[in-house]
Amino acid sequence: MTNGAQEITDKLVSRQIKPSVHRMKVLEYLINNQNHPTVEQIFTRLKSEVPTLSKATIYNTLNAFVDAHLARVITIEDHETRYDHIIEDHGHFKCESCGAIFDFAISLDSITAAELDDFVINDKNVYFKGLCSRCRYKNQTDILKGECICKQTPSKV
Amino acid sequence: MTNGAQEITDKLVSRQIKPSVHRMKVLEYLINNQNHPTVEQIFTRLKSEVPTLSKATIYNTLNAFVDAHLARVITIEDHETRYDHIIEDHGHFKCESCGAIFDFAISLDSITAAELDDFVINDKNVYFKGLCSRCRYKNQTDILKGECICKQTPSKV
DNA sequence: TTACACATTTAGAATCATTATAAATAAATA
DNA sequence: TATTTATTTATAATGATTCTAAATGTGTAA
């Protein structure tokens, strides 16, 4: 499911971001690796392709993406800032035991609040915390500590 | 709406946290000031009552509260970690223009995901981002920058 | 009360993620 | 090509949080 360069360029341009080589690489990474990467993960990976890469560029780029609503920050505590390419209609679940983050489908349209009728809502976020099925049954507290296995769907784990 | 010492003690004990003087002060603050305070705000306020207070104590205490589900971290980006005494059935709205955080009522029970049937859900969080009514209409980008005026209900602003 | 054990708190150093700054590089334009 | 502008780099600065060891407080039993 590799995305073509044209698609990436179009996405950036449609959000008024000039498609520099590095920005394209970062967006491509986010689209093709929807595993809620940290800055560190993105940096390490892209550094191997572009050895001169600076971490500041990753920060700059991600901040620009967030401002432009091309990406969102998901912070389910722990000061491990992770980034998510914005795709509609999914929430996040974080297992308090193993630390894994799961995506799950949810209809964001159905989540409304009358009190906010006069507000403009640009972004809706839903996240749950608890125990994933694996930890619930096996109580394997130690395994997978901190690892993100979110490409697995919840039911598969 | 000041809470009695007994209530505070009970809350702590029920979560297996020994009710030291400082822990009681912090919990009391969270309950009586539901304005999503930062560590800095809590520290500054309590420091005036207890001059020997150390910031590390605030961190220790809040971490213990979060672990015990007595408080939650609300991180709607910006690396401004704020704490919220856990009360059921409210979501958070952050205005991207003025930075204010609003509470709004929401039925968390109605937010479900079939994929998570096998999971144990301990905590549900909902937050929206966008423009509050004031900024929407007046475009007063600069006012209230970073200030939390969340004790106002959305409709009143 | 005193002595002891144990938990809590303090102060400050250490860590780590993020941002700021200024120089260097690359891209765009004429 | 020369010139301007945007982007990226490298590193220093910042700031929030955690760690550590010493100090203080609390509870218990003699």
Tab-separated table of C-alpha atoms (C1' of nucleotides) in Angstrom:
chain	number	residue	atom	x	y	z
A	1	MET	CA	0.000	0.000	0.000
A	2	THR	CA	2.873	2.348	-0.772
A	3	ASN	CA	1.636	5.782	-1.613
A	4	GLY	CA	2.695	7.470	-4.805
A	5	ALA	CA	4.719	10.627	-4.744
A	6	GLN	CA	1.944	12.497	-6.487
A	7	GLU	CA	-0.585	11.668	-3.813
A	8	ILE	CA	1.787	12.802	-1.095
A	9	THR	CA	2.524	16.020	-2.911
A	10	ASP	CA	-1.155	16.677	-3.411
A	11	LYS	CA	-1.907	16.170	0.258
A	12	LEU	CA	0.742	18.655	1.254
A	13	VAL	CA	-0.207	21.245	-1.326
A	14	SER	CA	-3.872	20.995	-0.406
A	15	ARG	CA	-2.886	22.053	3.109
A	16	GLN	CA	-0.654	24.881	1.916
A	17	ILE	CA	2.557	23.103	2.811
A	18	LYS	CA	5.328	23.216	0.272
A	19	PRO	CA	6.299	19.665	-0.615
A	20	SER	CA	9.987	19.580	0.216
A	21	VAL	CA	11.781	16.271	0.029
A	22	HIS	CA	11.880	15.885	3.779
A	23	ARG	CA	8.257	16.799	4.324
A	24	MET	CA	7.276	14.248	1.742
A	25	LYS	CA	9.345	11.587	3.458
A	26	VAL	CA	7.759	12.267	6.814
A	27	LEU	CA	4.239	12.253	5.466
A	28	GLU	CA	4.934	9.107	3.503
A	29	TYR	CA	6.181	7.490	6.674
A	30	LEU	CA	3.079	8.470	8.605
A	31	ILE	CA	0.782	7.171	5.902
A	32	ASN	CA	2.570	3.898	5.357
A	33	ASN	CA	3.318	3.153	8.994
A	34	GLN	CA	0.222	3.797	10.955
A	35	ASN	CA	1.732	2.654	14.186
A	36	HIS	CA	1.621	5.921	16.099
A	37	PRO	CA	5.355	6.540	15.848
A	38	THR	CA	7.344	8.748	18.170
A	39	VAL	CA	9.681	11.401	16.816
A	40	GLU	CA	12.529	9.079	17.664
A	41	GLN	CA	11.116	6.272	15.560
A	42	ILE	CA	10.509	8.481	12.565
A	43	PHE	CA	13.942	10.021	12.897
A	44	THR	CA	15.781	6.721	13.182
A	45	ARG	CA	14.022	5.268	10.206
A	46	LEU	CA	14.413	8.230	7.889
A	47	LYS	CA	17.973	8.858	8.998
A	48	SER	CA	18.962	5.610	7.353
A	49	GLU	CA	17.589	6.866	4.055
A	50	VAL	CA	18.755	10.459	4.413
A	51	PRO	CA	21.905	10.419	6.543
A	52	THR	CA	22.164	14.189	6.871
A	53	LEU	CA	18.734	14.398	8.427
A	54	SER	CA	18.361	16.503	11.533
A	55	LYS	CA	15.907	15.815	14.309
A	56	ALA	CA	14.856	19.439	14.312
A	57	THR	CA	13.466	18.894	10.848
A	58	ILE	CA	11.253	16.117	12.118
A	59	TYR	CA	9.932	18.362	14.864
A	60	ASN	CA	9.396	21.264	12.505
A	61	THR	CA	7.668	19.091	9.986
A	62	LEU	CA	5.403	17.343	12.454
A	63	ASN	CA	4.415	20.632	14.035
A	64	ALA	CA	3.510	21.980	10.638
A	65	PHE	CA	1.469	18.869	9.922
A	66	VAL	CA	-0.401	19.144	13.188
A	67	ASP	CA	-1.178	22.812	12.597
A	68	ALA	CA	-2.460	21.917	9.152
A	69	HIS	CA	-4.537	19.024	10.494
A	70	LEU	CA	-2.559	16.539	8.455
A	71	ALA	CA	-1.483	14.734	11.598
A	72	ARG	CA	-2.557	14.630	15.180
A	73	VAL	CA	-0.728	14.159	18.408
A	74	ILE	CA	-1.915	11.276	20.465
A	75	THR	CA	-0.916	11.637	24.058
A	76	ILE	CA	-2.365	8.965	26.205
A	77	GLU	CA	-0.183	10.043	29.056
A	78	ASP	CA	3.351	8.897	29.721
A	79	HIS	CA	4.960	11.795	27.928
A	80	GLU	CA	5.488	9.624	24.942
A	81	THR	CA	4.249	11.936	22.254
A	82	ARG	CA	3.124	9.958	19.290
A	83	TYR	CA	1.872	11.037	15.903
A	84	ASP	CA	-1.010	9.757	13.907
A	85	HIS	CA	-1.871	10.436	10.301
A	86	ILE	CA	-5.392	11.774	10.500
A	87	ILE	CA	-7.941	9.260	9.373
A	88	GLU	CA	-11.535	9.663	10.248
A	89	ASP	CA	-13.485	7.506	12.572
A	90	HIS	CA	-11.096	5.722	14.778
A	91	GLY	CA	-10.370	5.885	18.438
A	92	HIS	CA	-7.381	4.702	20.443
A	93	PHE	CA	-7.158	2.203	23.228
A	94	LYS	CA	-4.129	1.980	25.461
A	95	CYS	CA	-3.506	-1.094	27.543
A	96	GLU	CA	-2.395	-0.040	31.003
A	97	SER	CA	-0.556	-3.296	31.453
A	98	CYS	CA	1.479	-3.825	28.300
A	99	GLY	CA	1.376	-0.292	26.962
A	100	ALA	CA	0.214	-1.260	23.498
A	101	ILE	CA	-1.967	1.142	21.570
A	102	PHE	CA	-4.831	-0.180	19.492
A	103	ASP	CA	-6.961	1.549	16.912
A	104	PHE	CA	-10.647	0.830	16.894
A	105	ALA	CA	-13.446	1.914	14.618
A	106	ILE	CA	-15.925	4.371	15.980
A	107	SER	CA	-18.467	6.726	14.515
A	108	LEU	CA	-17.323	10.144	15.563
A	109	ASP	CA	-20.398	11.740	14.035
A	110	SER	CA	-22.508	10.118	16.670
A	111	ILE	CA	-20.551	11.781	19.449
A	112	THR	CA	-22.095	15.153	19.938
A	113	ALA	CA	-22.757	17.664	22.690
A	114	ALA	CA	-25.608	20.145	22.613
A	115	GLU	CA	-23.572	22.548	24.723
A	116	LEU	CA	-21.149	22.943	21.842
A	117	ASP	CA	-23.727	23.882	19.231
A	118	ASP	CA	-22.233	27.319	18.910
A	119	PHE	CA	-18.676	26.051	18.631
A	120	VAL	CA	-16.749	25.015	15.555
A	121	ILE	CA	-15.452	21.495	16.018
A	122	ASN	CA	-12.401	20.720	13.907
A	123	ASP	CA	-11.241	17.527	15.493
A	124	LYS	CA	-12.700	14.828	17.688
A	125	ASN	CA	-10.588	12.455	19.729
A	126	VAL	CA	-11.603	9.424	21.684
A	127	TYR	CA	-9.338	7.284	23.722
A	128	PHE	CA	-9.897	4.548	26.191
A	129	LYS	CA	-7.642	2.948	28.719
A	130	GLY	CA	-7.808	-0.429	30.357
A	131	LEU	CA	-6.596	-3.956	29.742
A	132	CYS	CA	-6.308	-5.563	26.350
A	133	SER	CA	-7.645	-9.069	26.000
A	134	ARG	CA	-4.220	-10.624	26.158
A	135	CYS	CA	-3.273	-8.958	29.422
A	136	ARG	CA	-6.711	-9.462	30.823
A	137	TYR	CA	-6.527	-13.202	30.511
A	138	LYS	CA	-2.863	-13.925	30.823
A	139	ASN	CA	-1.868	-11.077	33.054
A	140	GLN	CA	1.395	-10.962	31.189
A	141	THR	CA	2.351	-7.667	32.656
A	142	ASP	CA	5.899	-7.638	31.476
A	143	ILE	CA	5.708	-8.650	27.894
A	144	LEU	CA	5.520	-6.105	25.169
A	145	LYS	CA	6.267	-3.390	27.671
A	146	GLY	CA	6.190	-0.162	25.777
A	147	GLU	CA	5.981	-1.771	22.396
A	148	CYS	CA	3.439	-0.619	19.952
A	149	ILE	CA	1.654	-3.494	18.344
A	150	CYS	CA	-1.231	-1.441	17.129
A	151	LYS	CA	-1.135	-2.741	13.605
A	152	GLN	CA	-2.874	-5.747	15.005
A	153	THR	CA	-6.558	-5.209	15.337
A	154	PRO	CA	-7.885	-5.655	18.837
A	155	SER	CA	-9.708	-8.863	18.021
A	156	LYS	CA	-6.589	-10.510	16.657
A	157	VAL	CA	-4.433	-10.081	19.717
B	1	MET	CA	-18.643	23.738	47.859
B	2	THR	CA	-15.641	23.123	50.055
B	3	ASN	CA	-15.167	19.463	50.738
B	4	GLY	CA	-14.892	18.180	54.253
B	5	ALA	CA	-11.702	16.576	55.448
B	6	GLN	CA	-13.520	13.335	56.066
B	7	GLU	CA	-14.698	13.066	52.502
B	8	ILE	CA	-11.197	13.683	51.228
B	9	THR	CA	-9.757	11.112	53.592
B	10	ASP	CA	-12.344	8.582	52.537
B	11	LYS	CA	-11.616	9.083	48.886
B	12	LEU	CA	-7.927	8.483	49.441
B	13	VAL	CA	-8.378	5.484	51.674
B	14	SER	CA	-10.824	3.900	49.281
B	15	ARG	CA	-8.043	3.960	46.674
B	16	GLN	CA	-5.435	2.579	49.055
B	17	ILE	CA	-3.590	5.867	49.400
B	18	LYS	CA	-2.570	6.903	52.875
B	19	PRO	CA	-4.067	10.301	53.617
B	20	SER	CA	-1.024	12.399	54.427
B	21	VAL	CA	-1.478	16.110	54.933
B	22	HIS	CA	-0.028	16.951	51.544
B	23	ARG	CA	-2.015	14.370	49.644
B	24	MET	CA	-5.168	15.681	51.217
B	25	LYS	CA	-4.295	19.219	50.205
B	26	VAL	CA	-3.682	18.230	46.621
B	27	LEU	CA	-6.874	16.243	46.329
B	28	GLU	CA	-8.840	19.021	47.962
B	29	TYR	CA	-7.399	21.440	45.461
B	30	LEU	CA	-8.374	19.233	42.545
B	31	ILE	CA	-11.893	18.812	43.818
B	32	ASN	CA	-12.512	22.431	44.661
B	33	ASN	CA	-10.801	23.899	41.621
B	34	GLN	CA	-11.928	21.973	38.643
B	35	ASN	CA	-10.042	24.152	36.245
B	36	HIS	CA	-7.619	21.583	34.902
B	37	PRO	CA	-4.633	22.950	36.755
B	38	THR	CA	-1.019	22.426	35.788
B	39	VAL	CA	1.531	21.221	38.330
B	40	GLU	CA	2.788	24.786	38.490
B	41	GLN	CA	-0.610	26.145	39.429
B	42	ILE	CA	-1.181	23.592	42.138
B	43	PHE	CA	2.306	24.121	43.487
B	44	THR	CA	2.062	27.906	43.595
B	45	ARG	CA	-1.260	27.835	45.329
B	46	LEU	CA	-0.399	25.252	47.952
B	47	LYS	CA	3.047	26.723	48.532
B	48	SER	CA	1.381	29.772	50.022
B	49	GLU	CA	-0.370	27.576	52.556
B	50	VAL	CA	2.523	25.201	53.183
B	51	PRO	CA	5.761	27.140	52.589
B	52	THR	CA	8.036	24.118	52.889
B	53	LEU	CA	6.248	22.366	50.075
B	54	SER	CA	8.384	20.777	47.373
B	55	LYS	CA	7.382	20.428	43.774
B	56	ALA	CA	8.498	16.820	43.794
B	57	THR	CA	5.718	16.123	46.244
B	58	ILE	CA	3.172	17.480	43.812
B	59	TYR	CA	4.540	15.244	41.092
B	60	ASN	CA	4.642	12.200	43.364
B	61	THR	CA	1.154	12.829	44.590
B	62	LEU	CA	-0.382	13.427	41.194
B	63	ASN	CA	1.286	10.348	39.781
B	64	ALA	CA	-0.142	8.306	42.625
B	65	PHE	CA	-3.583	9.777	42.007
B	66	VAL	CA	-3.438	8.989	38.312
B	67	ASP	CA	-2.357	5.422	38.989
B	68	ALA	CA	-5.227	5.063	41.425
B	69	HIS	CA	-7.705	6.589	38.971
B	70	LEU	CA	-8.414	9.466	41.325
B	71	ALA	CA	-7.222	11.941	38.718
B	72	ARG	CA	-6.547	11.906	35.041
B	73	VAL	CA	-4.082	13.681	32.851
B	74	ILE	CA	-5.597	15.748	30.137
B	75	THR	CA	-3.166	16.410	27.378
B	76	ILE	CA	-4.714	18.171	24.495
B	77	GLU	CA	-1.307	18.769	23.004
B	78	ASP	CA	0.982	21.654	23.735
B	79	HIS	CA	2.953	19.858	26.407
B	80	GLU	CA	0.903	21.581	29.039
B	81	THR	CA	0.080	18.638	31.221
B	82	ARG	CA	-3.055	19.353	33.176
B	83	TYR	CA	-4.837	17.332	35.816
B	84	ASP	CA	-8.494	16.672	36.232
B	85	HIS	CA	-10.286	15.182	39.187
B	86	ILE	CA	-12.115	12.253	37.672
B	87	ILE	CA	-15.778	12.929	37.303
B	88	GLU	CA	-17.857	10.810	35.049
B	89	ASP	CA	-19.480	11.894	31.894
B	90	HIS	CA	-17.703	14.931	30.691
B	91	GLY	CA	-15.533	15.647	27.725
B	92	HIS	CA	-13.093	18.457	27.042
B	93	PHE	CA	-13.065	21.032	24.322
B	94	LYS	CA	-9.983	23.084	23.565
B	95	CYS	CA	-10.251	26.268	21.574
B	96	GLU	CA	-7.410	26.388	19.066
B	97	SER	CA	-7.553	30.162	19.023
B	98	CYS	CA	-7.668	31.280	22.654
B	99	GLY	CA	-6.471	28.073	24.261
B	100	ALA	CA	-9.317	27.840	26.753
B	101	ILE	CA	-10.471	24.433	27.855
B	102	PHE	CA	-14.172	23.782	28.346
B	103	ASP	CA	-15.937	20.889	29.985
B	104	PHE	CA	-19.047	19.568	28.357
B	105	ALA	CA	-21.503	16.907	29.345
B	106	ILE	CA	-21.476	13.699	27.401
B	107	SER	CA	-22.761	10.211	27.926
B	108	LEU	CA	-19.685	8.042	27.918
B	109	ASP	CA	-21.766	4.899	28.194
B	110	SER	CA	-23.075	5.493	24.730
B	111	ILE	CA	-19.590	5.477	23.273
B	112	THR	CA	-18.761	1.878	22.604
B	113	ALA	CA	-16.783	-0.213	20.162
B	114	ALA	CA	-17.622	-3.788	19.333
B	115	GLU	CA	-13.963	-4.498	18.616
B	116	LEU	CA	-13.188	-3.943	22.268
B	117	ASP	CA	-15.686	-6.424	23.625
B	118	ASP	CA	-12.917	-8.561	24.972
B	119	PHE	CA	-11.073	-5.675	26.567
B	120	VAL	CA	-11.496	-4.206	30.018
B	121	ILE	CA	-12.188	-0.494	29.709
B	122	ASN	CA	-11.231	1.478	32.792
B	123	ASP	CA	-11.378	4.980	31.463
B	124	LYS	CA	-12.920	6.788	28.539
B	125	ASN	CA	-11.733	10.143	27.314
B	126	VAL	CA	-13.240	12.420	24.746
B	127	TYR	CA	-11.807	15.670	23.598
B	128	PHE	CA	-12.616	17.995	20.794
B	129	LYS	CA	-10.709	20.850	19.288
B	130	GLY	CA	-11.914	23.808	17.304
B	131	LEU	CA	-13.120	27.340	17.900
B	132	CYS	CA	-15.187	28.418	20.864
B	133	SER	CA	-18.147	30.649	20.159
B	134	ARG	CA	-16.344	33.766	21.266
B	135	CYS	CA	-13.392	33.242	18.953
B	136	ARG	CA	-15.610	32.038	16.196
B	137	TYR	CA	-17.547	35.255	16.044
B	138	LYS	CA	-15.087	37.824	17.231
B	139	ASN	CA	-11.915	36.219	16.012
B	140	GLN	CA	-10.230	37.534	19.120
B	141	THR	CA	-7.177	35.457	18.595
B	142	ASP	CA	-5.028	37.116	21.169
B	143	ILE	CA	-7.212	37.427	24.193
B	144	LEU	CA	-7.177	34.828	26.868
B	145	LYS	CA	-4.145	33.221	25.303
B	146	GLY	CA	-3.381	30.206	27.340
B	147	GLU	CA	-5.774	31.066	30.097
B	148	CYS	CA	-8.121	28.466	31.353
B	149	ILE	CA	-11.610	29.790	31.701
B	150	CYS	CA	-13.210	26.412	31.816
B	151	LYS	CA	-15.351	27.087	34.832
B	152	GLN	CA	-17.581	28.923	32.428
B	153	THR	CA	-19.890	26.591	30.630
B	154	PRO	CA	-19.576	26.701	26.889
B	155	SER	CA	-22.923	28.373	26.354
B	156	LYS	CA	-22.094	31.230	28.692
B	157	VAL	CA	-18.927	32.354	27.015
C	1	DT	C1'	7.632	9.645	77.408
C	2	DT	C1'	11.418	7.521	74.596
C	3	DA	C1'	13.297	4.683	71.087
C	4	DC	C1'	12.816	2.591	66.939
C	5	DA	C1'	11.109	1.534	62.301
C	6	DC	C1'	9.028	3.067	58.367
C	7	DA	C1'	6.839	6.269	55.204
C	8	DT	C1'	6.857	10.808	53.426
C	9	DT	C1'	8.853	14.948	52.004
C	10	DT	C1'	12.516	17.929	50.651
C	11	DA	C1'	16.198	20.003	47.803
C	12	DG	C1'	18.793	19.840	44.209
C	13	DA	C1'	21.071	17.278	40.547
C	14	DA	C1'	20.241	14.628	36.415
C	15	DT	C1'	17.691	13.479	32.436
C	16	DC	C1'	15.290	13.974	28.405
C	17	DA	C1'	12.154	15.901	24.980
C	18	DT	C1'	11.388	19.980	22.661
C	19	DT	C1'	12.392	24.603	21.005
C	20	DA	C1'	15.346	28.433	19.606
C	21	DT	C1'	19.190	30.315	17.084
C	22	DA	C1'	22.351	31.163	13.691
C	23	DA	C1'	24.977	29.275	10.008
C	24	DA	C1'	24.815	26.418	5.912
C	25	DT	C1'	22.503	24.497	2.173
C	26	DA	C1'	19.129	24.037	-1.307
C	27	DA	C1'	15.553	25.821	-4.264
C	28	DA	C1'	13.394	29.398	-6.918
C	29	DT	C1'	13.507	33.403	-9.643
C	30	DA	C1'	15.017	36.750	-12.691
D	1	DT	C1'	24.660	33.069	-13.440
D	2	DA	C1'	23.569	35.991	-9.625
D	3	DT	C1'	20.346	36.948	-6.142
D	4	DT	C1'	16.794	36.190	-3.074
D	5	DT	C1'	14.136	33.177	-0.201
D	6	DA	C1'	12.948	28.975	2.086
D	7	DT	C1'	14.631	24.905	4.197
D	8	DT	C1'	17.649	22.252	6.824
D	9	DT	C1'	21.364	21.508	9.955
D	10	DA	C1'	23.956	21.511	14.280
D	11	DT	C1'	24.115	22.896	18.568
D	12	DA	C1'	22.818	25.520	22.549
D	13	DA	C1'	19.076	26.680	25.619
D	14	DT	C1'	14.962	25.699	27.910
D	15	DG	C1'	11.828	23.527	30.800
D	16	DA	C1'	9.204	19.774	32.619
D	17	DT	C1'	9.751	15.607	34.991
D	18	DT	C1'	12.291	12.124	37.486
D	19	DC	C1'	15.918	10.515	40.486
D	20	DT	C1'	18.613	10.384	44.711
D	21	DA	C1'	20.014	10.902	49.185
D	22	DA	C1'	19.256	13.343	53.259
D	23	DA	C1'	15.899	15.125	56.423
D	24	DT	C1'	11.658	15.089	58.510
D	25	DG	C1'	7.464	13.282	60.170
D	26	DT	C1'	4.412	9.489	61.924
D	27	DG	C1'	3.062	5.424	64.317
D	28	DT	C1'	4.022	1.742	67.576
D	29	DA	C1'	5.507	-0.578	71.518
D	30	DA	C1'	8.011	-0.704	75.694
